[in-house]
Coordinates of C-alpha atoms and ligand atoms in Angstrom, one line a residue:
X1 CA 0.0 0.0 0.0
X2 CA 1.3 3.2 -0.9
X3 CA 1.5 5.4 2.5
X4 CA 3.9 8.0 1.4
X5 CA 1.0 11.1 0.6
X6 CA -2.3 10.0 1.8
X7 CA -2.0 10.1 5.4
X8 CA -1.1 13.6 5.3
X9 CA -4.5 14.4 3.6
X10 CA -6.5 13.8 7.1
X11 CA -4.8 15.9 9.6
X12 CA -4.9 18.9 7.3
X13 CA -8.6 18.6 6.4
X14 CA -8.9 17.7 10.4
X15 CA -7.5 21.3 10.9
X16 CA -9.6 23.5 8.6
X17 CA -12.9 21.6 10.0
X18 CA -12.7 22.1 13.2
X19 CA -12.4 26.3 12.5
X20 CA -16.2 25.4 12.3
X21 CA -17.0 22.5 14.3
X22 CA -19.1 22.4 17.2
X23 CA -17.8 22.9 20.7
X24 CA -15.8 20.8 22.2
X25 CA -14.1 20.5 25.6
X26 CA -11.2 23.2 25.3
X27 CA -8.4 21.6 26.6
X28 CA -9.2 18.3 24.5
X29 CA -8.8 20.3 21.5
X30 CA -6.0 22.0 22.3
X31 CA -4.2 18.7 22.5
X32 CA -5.7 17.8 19.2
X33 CA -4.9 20.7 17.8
X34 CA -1.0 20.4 18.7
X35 CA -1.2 17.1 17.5
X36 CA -1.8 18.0 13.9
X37 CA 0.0 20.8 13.9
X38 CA 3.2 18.6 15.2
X39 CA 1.7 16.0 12.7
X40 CA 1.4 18.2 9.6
X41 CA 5.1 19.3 9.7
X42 CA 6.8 16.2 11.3
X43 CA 6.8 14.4 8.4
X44 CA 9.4 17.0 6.4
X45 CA 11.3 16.8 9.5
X46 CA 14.2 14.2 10.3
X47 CA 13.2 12.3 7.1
X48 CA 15.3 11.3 4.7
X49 CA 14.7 10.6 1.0
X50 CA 14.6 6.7 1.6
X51 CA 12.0 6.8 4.2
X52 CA 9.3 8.3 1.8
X53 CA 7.5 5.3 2.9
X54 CA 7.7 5.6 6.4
X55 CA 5.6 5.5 9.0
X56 CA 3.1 2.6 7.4
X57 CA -0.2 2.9 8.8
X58 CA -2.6 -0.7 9.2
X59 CA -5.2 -2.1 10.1
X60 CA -6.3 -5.2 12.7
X61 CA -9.6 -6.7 12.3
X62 CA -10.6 -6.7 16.2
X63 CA -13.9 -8.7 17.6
X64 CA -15.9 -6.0 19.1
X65 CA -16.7 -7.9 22.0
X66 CA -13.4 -9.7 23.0
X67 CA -15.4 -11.6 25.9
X68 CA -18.3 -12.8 23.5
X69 CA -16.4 -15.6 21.3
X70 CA -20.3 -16.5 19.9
X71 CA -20.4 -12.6 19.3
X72 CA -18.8 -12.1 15.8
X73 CA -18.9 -8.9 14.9
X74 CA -15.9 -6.8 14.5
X75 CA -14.0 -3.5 14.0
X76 CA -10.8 -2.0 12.4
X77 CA -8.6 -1.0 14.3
X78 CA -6.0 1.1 13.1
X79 CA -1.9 1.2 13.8
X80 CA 1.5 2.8 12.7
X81 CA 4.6 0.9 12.3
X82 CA 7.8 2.9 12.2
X83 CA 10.7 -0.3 11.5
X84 CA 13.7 2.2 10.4
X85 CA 15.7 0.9 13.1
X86 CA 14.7 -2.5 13.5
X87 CA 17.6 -4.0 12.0
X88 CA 17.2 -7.8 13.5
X89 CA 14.3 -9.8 14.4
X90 CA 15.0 -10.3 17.6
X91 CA 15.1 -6.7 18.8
X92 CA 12.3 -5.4 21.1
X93 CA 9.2 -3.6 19.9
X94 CA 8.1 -0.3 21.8
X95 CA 4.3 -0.5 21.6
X96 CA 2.9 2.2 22.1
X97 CA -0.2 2.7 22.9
X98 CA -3.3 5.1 22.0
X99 CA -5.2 7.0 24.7
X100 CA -8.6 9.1 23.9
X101 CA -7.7 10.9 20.7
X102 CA -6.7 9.9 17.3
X103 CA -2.7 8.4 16.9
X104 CA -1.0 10.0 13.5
X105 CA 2.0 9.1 12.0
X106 CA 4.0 11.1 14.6
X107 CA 2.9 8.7 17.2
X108 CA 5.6 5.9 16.0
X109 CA 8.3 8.9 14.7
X110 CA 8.5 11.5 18.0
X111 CA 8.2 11.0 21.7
X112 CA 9.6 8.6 24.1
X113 CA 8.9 5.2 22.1
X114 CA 10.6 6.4 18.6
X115 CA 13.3 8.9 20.3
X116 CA 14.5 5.4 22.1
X117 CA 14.0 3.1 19.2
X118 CA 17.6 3.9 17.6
X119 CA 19.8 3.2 20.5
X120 CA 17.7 -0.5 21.2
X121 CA 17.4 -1.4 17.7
X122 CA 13.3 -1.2 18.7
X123 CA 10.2 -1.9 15.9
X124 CA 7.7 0.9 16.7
X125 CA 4.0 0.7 16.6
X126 CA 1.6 2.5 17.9
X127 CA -2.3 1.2 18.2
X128 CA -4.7 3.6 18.4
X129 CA -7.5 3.3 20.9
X130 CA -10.9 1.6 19.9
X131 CA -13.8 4.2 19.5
X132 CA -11.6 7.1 18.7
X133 CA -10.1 8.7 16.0
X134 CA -10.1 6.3 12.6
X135 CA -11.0 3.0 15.2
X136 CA -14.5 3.6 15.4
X137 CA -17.2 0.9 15.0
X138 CA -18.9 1.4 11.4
X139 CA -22.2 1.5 13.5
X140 CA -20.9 4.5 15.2
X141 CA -21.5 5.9 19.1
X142 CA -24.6 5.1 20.2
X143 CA -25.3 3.3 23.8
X144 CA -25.1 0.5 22.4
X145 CA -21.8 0.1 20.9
X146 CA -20.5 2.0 23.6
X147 CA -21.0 -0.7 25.6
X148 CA -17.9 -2.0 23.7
X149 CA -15.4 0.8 25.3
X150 CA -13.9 0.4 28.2
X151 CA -10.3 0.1 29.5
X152 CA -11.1 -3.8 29.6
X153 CA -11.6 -3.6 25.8
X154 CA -8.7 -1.4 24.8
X155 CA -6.1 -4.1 27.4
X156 CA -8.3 -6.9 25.0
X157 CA -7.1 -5.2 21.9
X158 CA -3.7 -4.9 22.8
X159 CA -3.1 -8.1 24.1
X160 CA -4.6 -9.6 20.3
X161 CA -2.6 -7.1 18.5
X162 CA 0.8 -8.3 20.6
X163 CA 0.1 -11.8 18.9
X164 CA -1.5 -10.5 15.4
X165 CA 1.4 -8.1 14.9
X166 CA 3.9 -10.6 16.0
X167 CA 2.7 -12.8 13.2
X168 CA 2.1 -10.2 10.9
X169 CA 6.1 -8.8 11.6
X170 CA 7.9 -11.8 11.8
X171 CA 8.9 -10.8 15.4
X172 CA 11.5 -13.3 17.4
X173 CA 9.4 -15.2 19.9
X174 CA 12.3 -14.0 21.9
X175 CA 12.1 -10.4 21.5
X176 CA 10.7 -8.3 24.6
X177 CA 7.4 -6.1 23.9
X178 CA 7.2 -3.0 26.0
X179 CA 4.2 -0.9 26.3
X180 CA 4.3 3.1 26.0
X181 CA 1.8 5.3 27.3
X182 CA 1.2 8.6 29.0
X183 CA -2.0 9.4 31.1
X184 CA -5.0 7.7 30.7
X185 CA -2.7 5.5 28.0
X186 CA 0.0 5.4 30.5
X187 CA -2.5 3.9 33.2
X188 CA -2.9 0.9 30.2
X189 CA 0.6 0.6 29.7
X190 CA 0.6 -0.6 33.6
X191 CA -2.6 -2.3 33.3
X192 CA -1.4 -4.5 30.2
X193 CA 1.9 -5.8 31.4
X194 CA 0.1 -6.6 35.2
X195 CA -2.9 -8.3 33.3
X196 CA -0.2 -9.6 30.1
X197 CA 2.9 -10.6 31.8
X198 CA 3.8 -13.7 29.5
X199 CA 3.1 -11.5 26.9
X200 CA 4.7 -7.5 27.8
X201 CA 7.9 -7.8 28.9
X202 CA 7.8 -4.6 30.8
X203 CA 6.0 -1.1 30.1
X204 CA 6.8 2.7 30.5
X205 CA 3.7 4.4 32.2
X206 CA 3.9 8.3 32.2
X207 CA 2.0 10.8 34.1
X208 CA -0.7 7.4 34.8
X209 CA -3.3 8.0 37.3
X210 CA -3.6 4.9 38.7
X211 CA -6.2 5.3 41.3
X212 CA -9.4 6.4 40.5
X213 CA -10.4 9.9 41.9
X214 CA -13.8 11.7 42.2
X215 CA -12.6 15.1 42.6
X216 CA -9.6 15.6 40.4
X217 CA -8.9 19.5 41.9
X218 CA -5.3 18.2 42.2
X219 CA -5.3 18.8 38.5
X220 CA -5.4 22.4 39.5
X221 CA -2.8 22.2 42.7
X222 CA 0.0 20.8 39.8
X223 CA -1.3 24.2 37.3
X224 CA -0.8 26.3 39.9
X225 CA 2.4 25.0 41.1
X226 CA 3.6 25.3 37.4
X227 CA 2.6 29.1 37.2
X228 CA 5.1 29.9 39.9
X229 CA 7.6 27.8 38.4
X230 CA 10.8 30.4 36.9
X231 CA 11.8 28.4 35.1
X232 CA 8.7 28.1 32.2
X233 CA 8.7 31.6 33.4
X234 CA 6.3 31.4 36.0
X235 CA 6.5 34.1 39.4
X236 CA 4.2 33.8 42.6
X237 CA 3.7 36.9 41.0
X238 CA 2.0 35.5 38.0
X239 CA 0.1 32.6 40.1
X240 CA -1.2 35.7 41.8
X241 CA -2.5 37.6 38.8
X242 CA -4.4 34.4 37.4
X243 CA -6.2 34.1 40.8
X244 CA -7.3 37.9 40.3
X245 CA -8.2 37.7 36.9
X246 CA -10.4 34.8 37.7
X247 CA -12.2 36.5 41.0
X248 CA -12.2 39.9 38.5
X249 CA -14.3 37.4 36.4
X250 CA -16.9 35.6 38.9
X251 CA -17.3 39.2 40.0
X252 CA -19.0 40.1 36.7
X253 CA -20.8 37.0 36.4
X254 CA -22.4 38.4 39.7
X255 CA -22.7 42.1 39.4
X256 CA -24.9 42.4 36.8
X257 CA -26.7 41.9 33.7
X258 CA -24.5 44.9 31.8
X259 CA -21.3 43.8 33.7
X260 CA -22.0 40.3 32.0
X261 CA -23.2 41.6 28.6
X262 CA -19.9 43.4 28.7
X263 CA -17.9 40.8 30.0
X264 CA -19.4 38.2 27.2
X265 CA -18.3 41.0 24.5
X266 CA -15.1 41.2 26.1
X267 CA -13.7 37.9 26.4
X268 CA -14.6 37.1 22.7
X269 CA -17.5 34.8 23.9
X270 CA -19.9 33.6 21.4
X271 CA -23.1 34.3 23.2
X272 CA -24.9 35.8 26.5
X273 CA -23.8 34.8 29.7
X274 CA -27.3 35.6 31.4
X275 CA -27.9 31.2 32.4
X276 CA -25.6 29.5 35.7
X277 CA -24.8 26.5 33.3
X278 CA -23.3 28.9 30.7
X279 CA -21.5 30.8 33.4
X280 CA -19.8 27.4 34.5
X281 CA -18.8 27.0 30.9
X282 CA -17.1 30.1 31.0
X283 CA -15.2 29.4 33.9
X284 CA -14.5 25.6 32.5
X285 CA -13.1 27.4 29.5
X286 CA -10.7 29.9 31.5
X287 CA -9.3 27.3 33.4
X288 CA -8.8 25.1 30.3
X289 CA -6.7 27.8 29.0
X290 CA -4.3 27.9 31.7
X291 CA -4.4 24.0 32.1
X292 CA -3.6 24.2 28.8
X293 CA -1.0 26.5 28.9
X294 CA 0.6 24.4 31.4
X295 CA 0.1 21.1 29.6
X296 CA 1.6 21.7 26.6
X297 CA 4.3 24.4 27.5
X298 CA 6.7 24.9 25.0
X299 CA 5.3 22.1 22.4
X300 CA 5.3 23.1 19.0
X301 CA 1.7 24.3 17.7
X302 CA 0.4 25.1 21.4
X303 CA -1.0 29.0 21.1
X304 CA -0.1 29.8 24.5
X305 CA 3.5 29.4 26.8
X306 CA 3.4 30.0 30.5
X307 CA 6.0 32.4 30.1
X308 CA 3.2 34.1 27.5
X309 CA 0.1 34.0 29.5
X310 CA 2.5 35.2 32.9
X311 CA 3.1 38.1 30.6
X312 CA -0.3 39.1 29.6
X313 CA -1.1 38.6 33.7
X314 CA 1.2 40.9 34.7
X315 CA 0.5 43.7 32.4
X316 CA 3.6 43.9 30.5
X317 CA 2.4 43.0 26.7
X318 CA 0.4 43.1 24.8
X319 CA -2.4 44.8 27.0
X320 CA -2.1 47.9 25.6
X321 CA -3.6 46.6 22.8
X322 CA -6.4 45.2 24.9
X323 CA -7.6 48.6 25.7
X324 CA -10.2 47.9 27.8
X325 CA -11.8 48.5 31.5
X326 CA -10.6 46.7 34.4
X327 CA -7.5 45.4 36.0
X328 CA -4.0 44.3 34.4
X329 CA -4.1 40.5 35.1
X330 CA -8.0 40.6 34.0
X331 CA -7.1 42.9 30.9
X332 CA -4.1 39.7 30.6
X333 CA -6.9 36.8 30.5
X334 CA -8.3 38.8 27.7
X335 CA -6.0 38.8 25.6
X336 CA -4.9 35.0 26.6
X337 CA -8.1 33.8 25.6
X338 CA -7.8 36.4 22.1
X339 CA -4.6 34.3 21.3
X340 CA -5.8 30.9 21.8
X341 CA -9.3 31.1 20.5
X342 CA -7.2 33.0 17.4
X343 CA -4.8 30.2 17.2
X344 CA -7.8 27.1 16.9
X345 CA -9.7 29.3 14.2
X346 CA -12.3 29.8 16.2
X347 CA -14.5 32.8 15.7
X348 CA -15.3 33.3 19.7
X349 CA -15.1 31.3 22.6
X350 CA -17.7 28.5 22.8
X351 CA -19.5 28.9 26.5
X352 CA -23.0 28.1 25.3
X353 CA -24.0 24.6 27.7
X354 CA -26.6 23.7 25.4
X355 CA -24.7 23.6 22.6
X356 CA -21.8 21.1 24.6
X357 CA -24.5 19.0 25.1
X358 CA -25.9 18.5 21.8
X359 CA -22.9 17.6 20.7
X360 CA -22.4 15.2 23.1
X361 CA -25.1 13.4 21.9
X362 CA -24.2 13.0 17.8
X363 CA -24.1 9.2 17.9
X364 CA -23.0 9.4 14.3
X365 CA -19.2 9.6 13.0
X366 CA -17.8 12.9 12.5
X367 CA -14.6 13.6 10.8
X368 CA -14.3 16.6 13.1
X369 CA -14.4 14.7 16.4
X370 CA -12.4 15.1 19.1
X371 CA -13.9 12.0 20.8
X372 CA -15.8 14.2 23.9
X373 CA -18.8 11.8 23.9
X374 CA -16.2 8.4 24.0
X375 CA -14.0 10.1 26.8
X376 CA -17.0 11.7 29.0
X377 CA -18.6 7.9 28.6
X378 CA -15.3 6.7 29.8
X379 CA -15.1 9.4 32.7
X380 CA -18.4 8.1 33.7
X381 CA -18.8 4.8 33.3
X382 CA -15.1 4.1 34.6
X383 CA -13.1 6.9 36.1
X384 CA -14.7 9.9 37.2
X385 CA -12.0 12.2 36.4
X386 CA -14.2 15.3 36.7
X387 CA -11.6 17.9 35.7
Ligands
NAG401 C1 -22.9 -13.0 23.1 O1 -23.2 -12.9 21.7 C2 -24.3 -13.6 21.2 C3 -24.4 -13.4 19.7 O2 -24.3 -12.1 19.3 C4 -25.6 -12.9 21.9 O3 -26.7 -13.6 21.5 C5 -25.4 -13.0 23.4 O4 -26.5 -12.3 24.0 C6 -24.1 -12.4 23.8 N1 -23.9 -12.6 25.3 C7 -23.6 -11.6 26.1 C8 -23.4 -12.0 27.5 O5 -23.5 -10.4 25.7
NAG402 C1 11.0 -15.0 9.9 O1 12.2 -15.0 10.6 C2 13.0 -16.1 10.6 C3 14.2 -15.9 11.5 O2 13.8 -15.3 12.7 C4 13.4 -16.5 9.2 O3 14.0 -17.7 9.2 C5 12.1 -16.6 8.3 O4 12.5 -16.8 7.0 C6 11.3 -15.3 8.4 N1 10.1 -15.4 7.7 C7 9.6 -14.5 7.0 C8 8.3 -14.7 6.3 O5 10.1 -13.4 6.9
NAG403 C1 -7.3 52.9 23.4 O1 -8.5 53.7 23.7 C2 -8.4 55.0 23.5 C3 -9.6 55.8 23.9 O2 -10.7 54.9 24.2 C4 -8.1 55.3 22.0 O3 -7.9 56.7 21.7 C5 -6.8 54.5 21.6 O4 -6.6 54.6 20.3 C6 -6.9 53.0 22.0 N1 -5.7 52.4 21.8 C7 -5.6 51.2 21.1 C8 -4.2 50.7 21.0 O5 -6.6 50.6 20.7

């Protein structure tokens, strides 16, 4: 199969529909959006003229009920394969496994798994998650199929794809198979070499949570921490500004219906802010910003640094421009949430509940999906992250 243009195709057309998609949770599509944007230039980068046909992209066919064998139906399940340094059959394999988003190319080219895969001699794969991205059931997302995702399902899959691919690769029955994955994937990785032992030799499991947790406000304690850190260009300074900005906020969500007509024009948002549900959308999406800011500091394609948001806080940049009432770190937020909704092509800041929700509820494949419905059925059914 002839790899060498087509992938490319879907990450760009990913990136000019999502300018108008619906709304999606902030931070999620912030990390979708640095994906492709990492994706889209990646592969000119570090490649030479022999490895036009690299990374190959394949398919599995997976049962969609791994615990059903009278249950025959089944899914594809998509994976990369980056072999440029696999020299001999008997060297390991870095899997690498798929979380809740789409894997590209640069899954099995950047990151841990393919930055170590030179020195080890390692085959690369990564598998990308059922029910997200390309690896969704044909009969789509309804309550039904989604049934069929769970963290059970996805250590099912990776287990059969460890034997499939084996076959498939010609892999030594001697060579070790280590699992990759960070967060929610990294929490796999652990799960499938405690579940898999005879079949992952060992696996690398970053930033996992392992134990469930209902309130997840530690998410916020780490943010915080990072915003005082000097050396991303953080201050206590700075960690004090974003606390302002945000009580200079839920003080005109409070005072009144012309502080919040004003505030809604001035923060870029796409509608009124008059209903509590749309106000806690608001405040979802401010503190998405700076999560996101923190969570993807300094990786290529993110629209905002730390060291740029502690800027705009403290009044240094930019703010003239921003021109408005109000104090410096709040007149900062404004302009930190111009930047980012400037840099995902969005026309305003989404804060409308109602429209969340529908979305939510499209059962049928989109090529625009960020996979919100498949990880808030997740969160429910299995984690309760509630960030
Ligand atoms: C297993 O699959 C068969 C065939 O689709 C179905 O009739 C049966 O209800 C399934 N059992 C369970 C426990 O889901
Ligand atoms: C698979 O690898 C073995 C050595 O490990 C080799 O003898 C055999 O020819 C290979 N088969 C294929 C189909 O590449
Ligand atoms: C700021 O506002 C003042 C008066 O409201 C205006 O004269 C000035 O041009 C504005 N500056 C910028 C940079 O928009």
């Amino acid at each position: 199969m002839d790899i060498g243009s087509v992938p490319w195709l879907g990450p760009l057309l990913l990136v000019s529909l999502w300018a108008s998609s619906a709304p999606a949770s902030l931070l999620r599509r912030l990390g979708e959006h640095i994906l492709r944007f990492q994706e889209s230039s990646a592969l000119g980068l570090g490649l030479g003229p022999d490895s036009v046909t690299l990374p190959k992209e394949g398919w599995l066919e997976q049962p969609l009920d791994p615990f059903n064998a009278s249950d025959r139906r089944s899914f594809l399940q998509r994976y990369w394969v980056n072999d440029q340094h696999w020299t001999s059959q008997d060297g390991p394999v870095f899997l690498h496994l798929g979380g809740e988003g789409s894997l590209g190319p640069g899954s099995v080219m950047r990151g841990h798994p393919a930055n170590l895969a030179p020195i080890w001699g390692a085959l690369v794969i990564s598998l990308e998650h059922r029910f997200y991205g390309l690896s969704i059931p044909a009969e789509g997302l309804d309550m039904a199929q989604l049934r069929f995702l769970s963290s059970r399902h996805a250590l099912a899959d990776a287990a059969s794809a460890r034997l499939t691919l084996s076959r498939l690769f010609n892999v030594s029955s001697t060579s070790p198979w280590i699992c990759f994955g960070g967060s929610y994937a990294g929490s796999l990785a652990a799960w499938a070499r405690l579940k898999f032992p005879h079949l992952f030799f060992a696996s690398i499991a970053s930033s996992a949570p392992v134990r469930a947790t209902l309130d997840f406000s530690k998410y916020n304690d780490v943010v915080s921490r990072s915003l005082m850190n000097t050396a991303i260009g953080g201050s206590l300074e700075c960690r004090a500004a974003a606390s302002a900005a945000f009580a200079e906020v839920e003080r005109r969500l409070r005072a009144s219906r012309g502080a919040r007509a004003a505030l809604s024009v001035e923060l870029g948002a796409c509608g009124s802010l008059e209903r509590a549900e749309d106000q806690a959308e608001l405040l979802g999406a401010l503190q998405a910003l700076v999560g996101g800011a923190v969570q993807y500091d300094g990786q290529a394609g993110a629209p905002l640094s730390v060291r740029q948001l502690c800027r705009f806080l403290l009044g240094d940049r930019g703010n003239c421009r921003g021109n408005g009432s109000g104090p410096a770190p709040y007149r900062g937020l404004r302009r930190a949430v111009q930047v980012v909704t400037h840099g995902l092509g969005q026309r305003c800041l989404s804060i409308s509940r109602a429209e969340t929700v529908a979305q939510l509820r499209v059962t049928e494949l989109q090529v625009s999906s960020v996979g919100d419905r498949q990880w808030l059925y997740q969160t429910c059914t299995e984690f309760g992250y509630c960030e």
